[in-house]
Structure formats: structure tokens, C-alpha cells
Amino acid sequence: MNNRFLQYFRMANWPFLIFLVGVTSIKLQVKIIFIAAYLVFLLVKKVPFGRIFEGPVKFYVLMPVVGLLAALLHRSFAVPGYWFGNLTSIAIWLMCACSFLLIRVTLSNTPREKTQRSIELFFILNALFCLFQLAQMIIVSKHIFPYWYTELDNIYGVSTGDHLHGIFMDNSTVNAAICLMSVFYFLFVRRYAFAYLSMVICLLCTSNLTVFILLSCIFLAFILFGSQRKQVFAAGVLCVGLYLFISPSNINYVERVLAKVKVQSKNKDAAPLAQVPVKDTAMQDSLVTAIAGTHKPVIQNEEPKEKLPPPSNATQPYVYGNA
């Protein structure tokens, strides 16, 4: 048993694995250090690079050129501090180009089985990081399963998955998205244990959007992968069952959101109330102004057909309109 484990670890491309760990870190300076170190390693080992500007490398190199031309055209450098943001974006694009180039060179000069072991160990390491972070939350919250723990600050409970950053130390959604892609990679290469492991980590991140994409892709895979339908079906059952077990509060949250959207849709589609036409008469105008607090008595310009007799006790001559 020990010999099998040792042989498994020896089959991995450890310099490539260390490079993957560093280049997927959120820290920009860490990315630069690991890219430079791995580039030097490949040059010392005299690994053939082949054609450099090929495939996506061209895209990553041309994007900062296009951005620079657009900035000059729109005179964006006149904005204070724009140069710093522009240099940062150029550095990120060039790092993407270098990363893709180094990965392509490694894959083309390394046996497939060795590369496969390196990728598997990478996601095992990510799973260990996530479990360690979950253990920390269990200790801090003093609850055996923080996903079921409810408190006023909403640090845990439905938000527990937000703290699973994995080996990337980035947003938990990034962790969930990368694990989502690895699920179908491992299903494709028929490494089902690793596919289920990545699925568990993806579900522990409790990203509703990622889970929806995962279920949609599993449904498509069940239709397209005729020879692997049993494994894909098992992945779908595991996905639904585990998510219901891990975070039932997220299911309730989705139901509330869908109910709210449905109510808003009904209110939007409801017919507006019919407006009753108002005749433009003097009495209605006086009523409106009276409600507004600016009522003034309406004075009719036309003389009445019959004048009322003056009161019997009148001492002044009667004038109509002053009564």
C-alpha cells in the first residue's frame, strides 16, 4: 500500500504542480514570482518551447496593444492615475500569455500520465485546504456543521460557503467555478473519484449559480455521454442530495427569490386601472381647488333669469352678488 502511494506521488510533475499552485494565487506578486521561477526552470532544463506566438498566446499579447491604442485615441492618459491602471492591466494580460505558454510547453513535453497525476494532486491539495478552512469555522462557531448554524451576524449558516477560498485564496465563487470545470474534466478522463471530490468542494461553496450550471451540464452530459450515463447519473444524484443536505437554507432562499420575481412579474403584467374622464366644468374645478386648499368661490358672469327679492329687514339697497 505504501509503495503504491509513493509511486503515485513520484509520478507527478512536482515543478509543474508548484507552478500551478503559485500561478492560481490571487496575489499578483506571487503570480509573477512563480511564473519567472518556472520559466527559468524550463530554460535550465533546456525544454524546447517550439512556436511561441501560437493559439491563445497571440490573443493575450494583442489585447494590451489594442487597449493601449484605444487609450491613446481617447486621450485617456490625461486622466490622473490612468497610467497606473493601464500598466497593471498590461501586466495581467502578459502574465496570462506567459502562463498559457508555460502550460502548453509543459503538456507537450511531459507524458500524459505524469501530467494527469499533477492535476489530480492539485485538486486534492485544494480539497485539503477547503476542509482545513471548514474545520476552522467549526472551531470558531462551536457548531459541528456551521451550514446549519443560525446567528444574527449571518457569518455562518447560509454564508458558510463564502469562507471556503481553497488554495486560490480568492472569492469562494472562483473556487466553485474551478471545481465545476474539474468535475467534467475528470468525468471525461474517467477519473470518477476525483470528479465526485471536486463536486463535493463545489457544493460546499454553496454558490447557487454554480450549482445551477453544474446541474445543467450534468443533464447535457447525460444526454451526450452515452457510454458514461451511469456515472453521470450518479453525479447528478450526488449533486442534488448533497446540496439539500449541506444547505437547505439556500434552497429556501432560492424559493423566496423565485416567489418574489413571480410577484413582480405579475404586478408588471397587470393592466393599469382605467382612468375616468373628468368633464371640464366650473363645479368640478372648484371641487379640485377646494381639495388642494386653494378654493375660491366661482363667480358666474351670466345674469340669472330671475332676481330674488331683497330681505324684509334690509337697510341698504339690494345688489345681486353681494348677498
Coordinates of C-alpha atoms in Angstrom, one line a residue, residues 59-200:
F59 CA -4.8 36.9 -28.2
Y60 CA -3.2 37.6 -24.8
V61 CA -0.4 39.6 -26.4
L62 CA -2.6 41.6 -28.8
M63 CA -5.2 42.6 -26.2
P64 CA -2.9 45.1 -24.3
V65 CA -1.8 46.5 -27.7
V66 CA -5.4 47.2 -28.6
G67 CA -6.1 48.6 -25.2
L68 CA -3.1 51.0 -25.5
L69 CA -4.2 52.2 -28.9
A70 CA -7.7 52.8 -27.6
A71 CA -6.4 54.8 -24.6
L72 CA -4.2 57.0 -26.9
L73 CA -7.1 57.5 -29.3
H74 CA -9.5 58.7 -26.5
R75 CA -6.7 60.6 -24.7
S76 CA -7.3 58.5 -21.5
F77 CA -3.8 59.2 -20.2
A78 CA -4.9 62.8 -19.5
V79 CA -6.9 61.3 -16.6
P80 CA -4.8 61.4 -13.4
G81 CA -3.6 57.9 -12.4
Y82 CA -4.8 56.2 -15.6
W83 CA -1.3 55.2 -16.5
F84 CA -1.0 53.0 -13.3
G85 CA -4.2 51.1 -14.1
N86 CA -3.1 50.7 -17.7
L87 CA 0.3 49.3 -16.7
T88 CA -1.4 46.9 -14.3
S89 CA -3.8 45.6 -17.0
I90 CA -0.9 45.1 -19.4
A91 CA 1.0 43.1 -16.8
I92 CA -2.1 40.9 -16.2
W93 CA -2.6 40.2 -19.9
L94 CA 1.1 39.4 -20.4
M95 CA 1.1 37.1 -17.3
C96 CA -1.9 35.2 -18.9
A97 CA 0.2 34.9 -22.1
C98 CA 3.2 33.6 -20.2
S99 CA 1.1 31.2 -18.1
F100 CA -0.6 29.7 -21.1
L101 CA 2.8 29.4 -22.9
L102 CA 4.4 27.6 -20.0
I103 CA 1.5 25.2 -19.6
R104 CA 1.5 24.4 -23.3
V105 CA 5.2 23.8 -23.3
T106 CA 4.9 21.5 -20.2
L107 CA 2.0 19.5 -21.7
S108 CA 3.8 19.0 -25.0
N109 CA 7.0 17.7 -23.3
T110 CA 5.6 15.7 -20.4
P111 CA 4.0 12.2 -20.5
R112 CA 0.2 12.3 -20.2
E113 CA 0.1 10.1 -17.1
K114 CA 2.5 12.4 -15.3
T115 CA 0.5 15.5 -16.1
Q116 CA -2.7 13.7 -15.0
R117 CA -1.1 12.9 -11.6
S118 CA -0.1 16.5 -11.2
I119 CA -3.6 17.8 -11.9
E120 CA -5.1 15.2 -9.5
L121 CA -2.7 16.2 -6.7
F122 CA -3.6 19.9 -7.3
F123 CA -7.3 19.3 -6.7
I124 CA -6.5 17.0 -3.7
L125 CA -4.5 19.9 -2.3
N126 CA -7.3 22.3 -2.9
A127 CA -9.8 19.9 -1.2
L128 CA -7.5 19.7 1.9
F129 CA -7.3 23.5 2.1
C130 CA -11.1 23.7 1.9
L131 CA -11.5 21.0 4.7
F132 CA -9.0 22.9 6.8
Q133 CA -10.9 26.1 6.4
L134 CA -14.2 24.3 7.2
A135 CA -12.5 22.9 10.4
Q136 CA -11.5 26.4 11.4
M137 CA -15.2 27.6 11.1
I138 CA -16.4 24.6 13.1
I139 CA -14.0 25.6 15.9
V140 CA -14.8 29.3 15.8
S141 CA -18.6 28.8 15.6
K142 CA -18.6 25.9 18.1
H143 CA -21.0 24.1 15.9
I144 CA -20.4 20.7 14.3
F145 CA -21.8 21.8 11.0
P146 CA -21.8 25.6 10.5
Y147 CA -24.1 25.4 7.5
W148 CA -26.9 24.6 9.9
Y149 CA -25.9 27.2 12.4
T150 CA -28.1 30.4 12.5
E151 CA -26.9 33.6 14.2
L152 CA -27.7 37.3 14.0
D153 CA -24.5 38.3 12.2
N154 CA -25.0 35.8 9.3
I155 CA -21.3 35.0 9.3
Y156 CA -22.1 31.3 9.1
G157 CA -25.3 29.4 8.3
V158 CA -26.2 30.3 4.7
S159 CA -22.9 32.2 4.3
T160 CA -20.6 29.4 5.4
G161 CA -19.6 28.6 1.9
D162 CA -18.4 32.2 1.3
H163 CA -15.4 31.4 3.5
L164 CA -14.1 28.4 1.5
H165 CA -11.4 30.1 -0.6
G166 CA -9.4 26.9 -1.2
I167 CA -5.9 27.0 -2.4
F168 CA -6.6 30.1 -4.5
M169 CA -7.3 32.3 -1.5
D170 CA -9.8 34.2 -3.7
N171 CA -13.5 34.6 -3.7
S172 CA -15.4 31.3 -3.0
T173 CA -17.1 31.6 -6.3
V174 CA -13.7 31.3 -8.0
N175 CA -13.1 28.1 -6.1
A176 CA -16.6 26.8 -7.0
A177 CA -16.1 27.6 -10.7
I178 CA -12.7 25.9 -11.0
C179 CA -14.0 22.8 -9.2
L180 CA -17.0 22.9 -11.5
M181 CA -14.7 22.7 -14.6
S182 CA -12.7 19.9 -13.0
V183 CA -15.8 17.8 -12.4
F184 CA -16.3 17.4 -16.2
Y185 CA -12.6 17.1 -16.9
F186 CA -12.4 14.1 -14.5
L187 CA -15.6 12.7 -15.9
F188 CA -14.1 12.9 -19.4
V189 CA -10.9 11.2 -18.5
R190 CA -12.9 8.6 -16.4
R191 CA -11.4 9.5 -13.0
Y192 CA -14.7 9.4 -11.2
A193 CA -13.4 9.6 -7.6
F194 CA -11.8 12.9 -8.4
A195 CA -14.9 14.1 -10.2
Y196 CA -17.0 13.4 -7.1
L197 CA -14.4 15.0 -4.8
S198 CA -14.4 18.2 -6.9
M199 CA -18.2 18.2 -6.9
V200 CA -18.3 18.0 -3.1

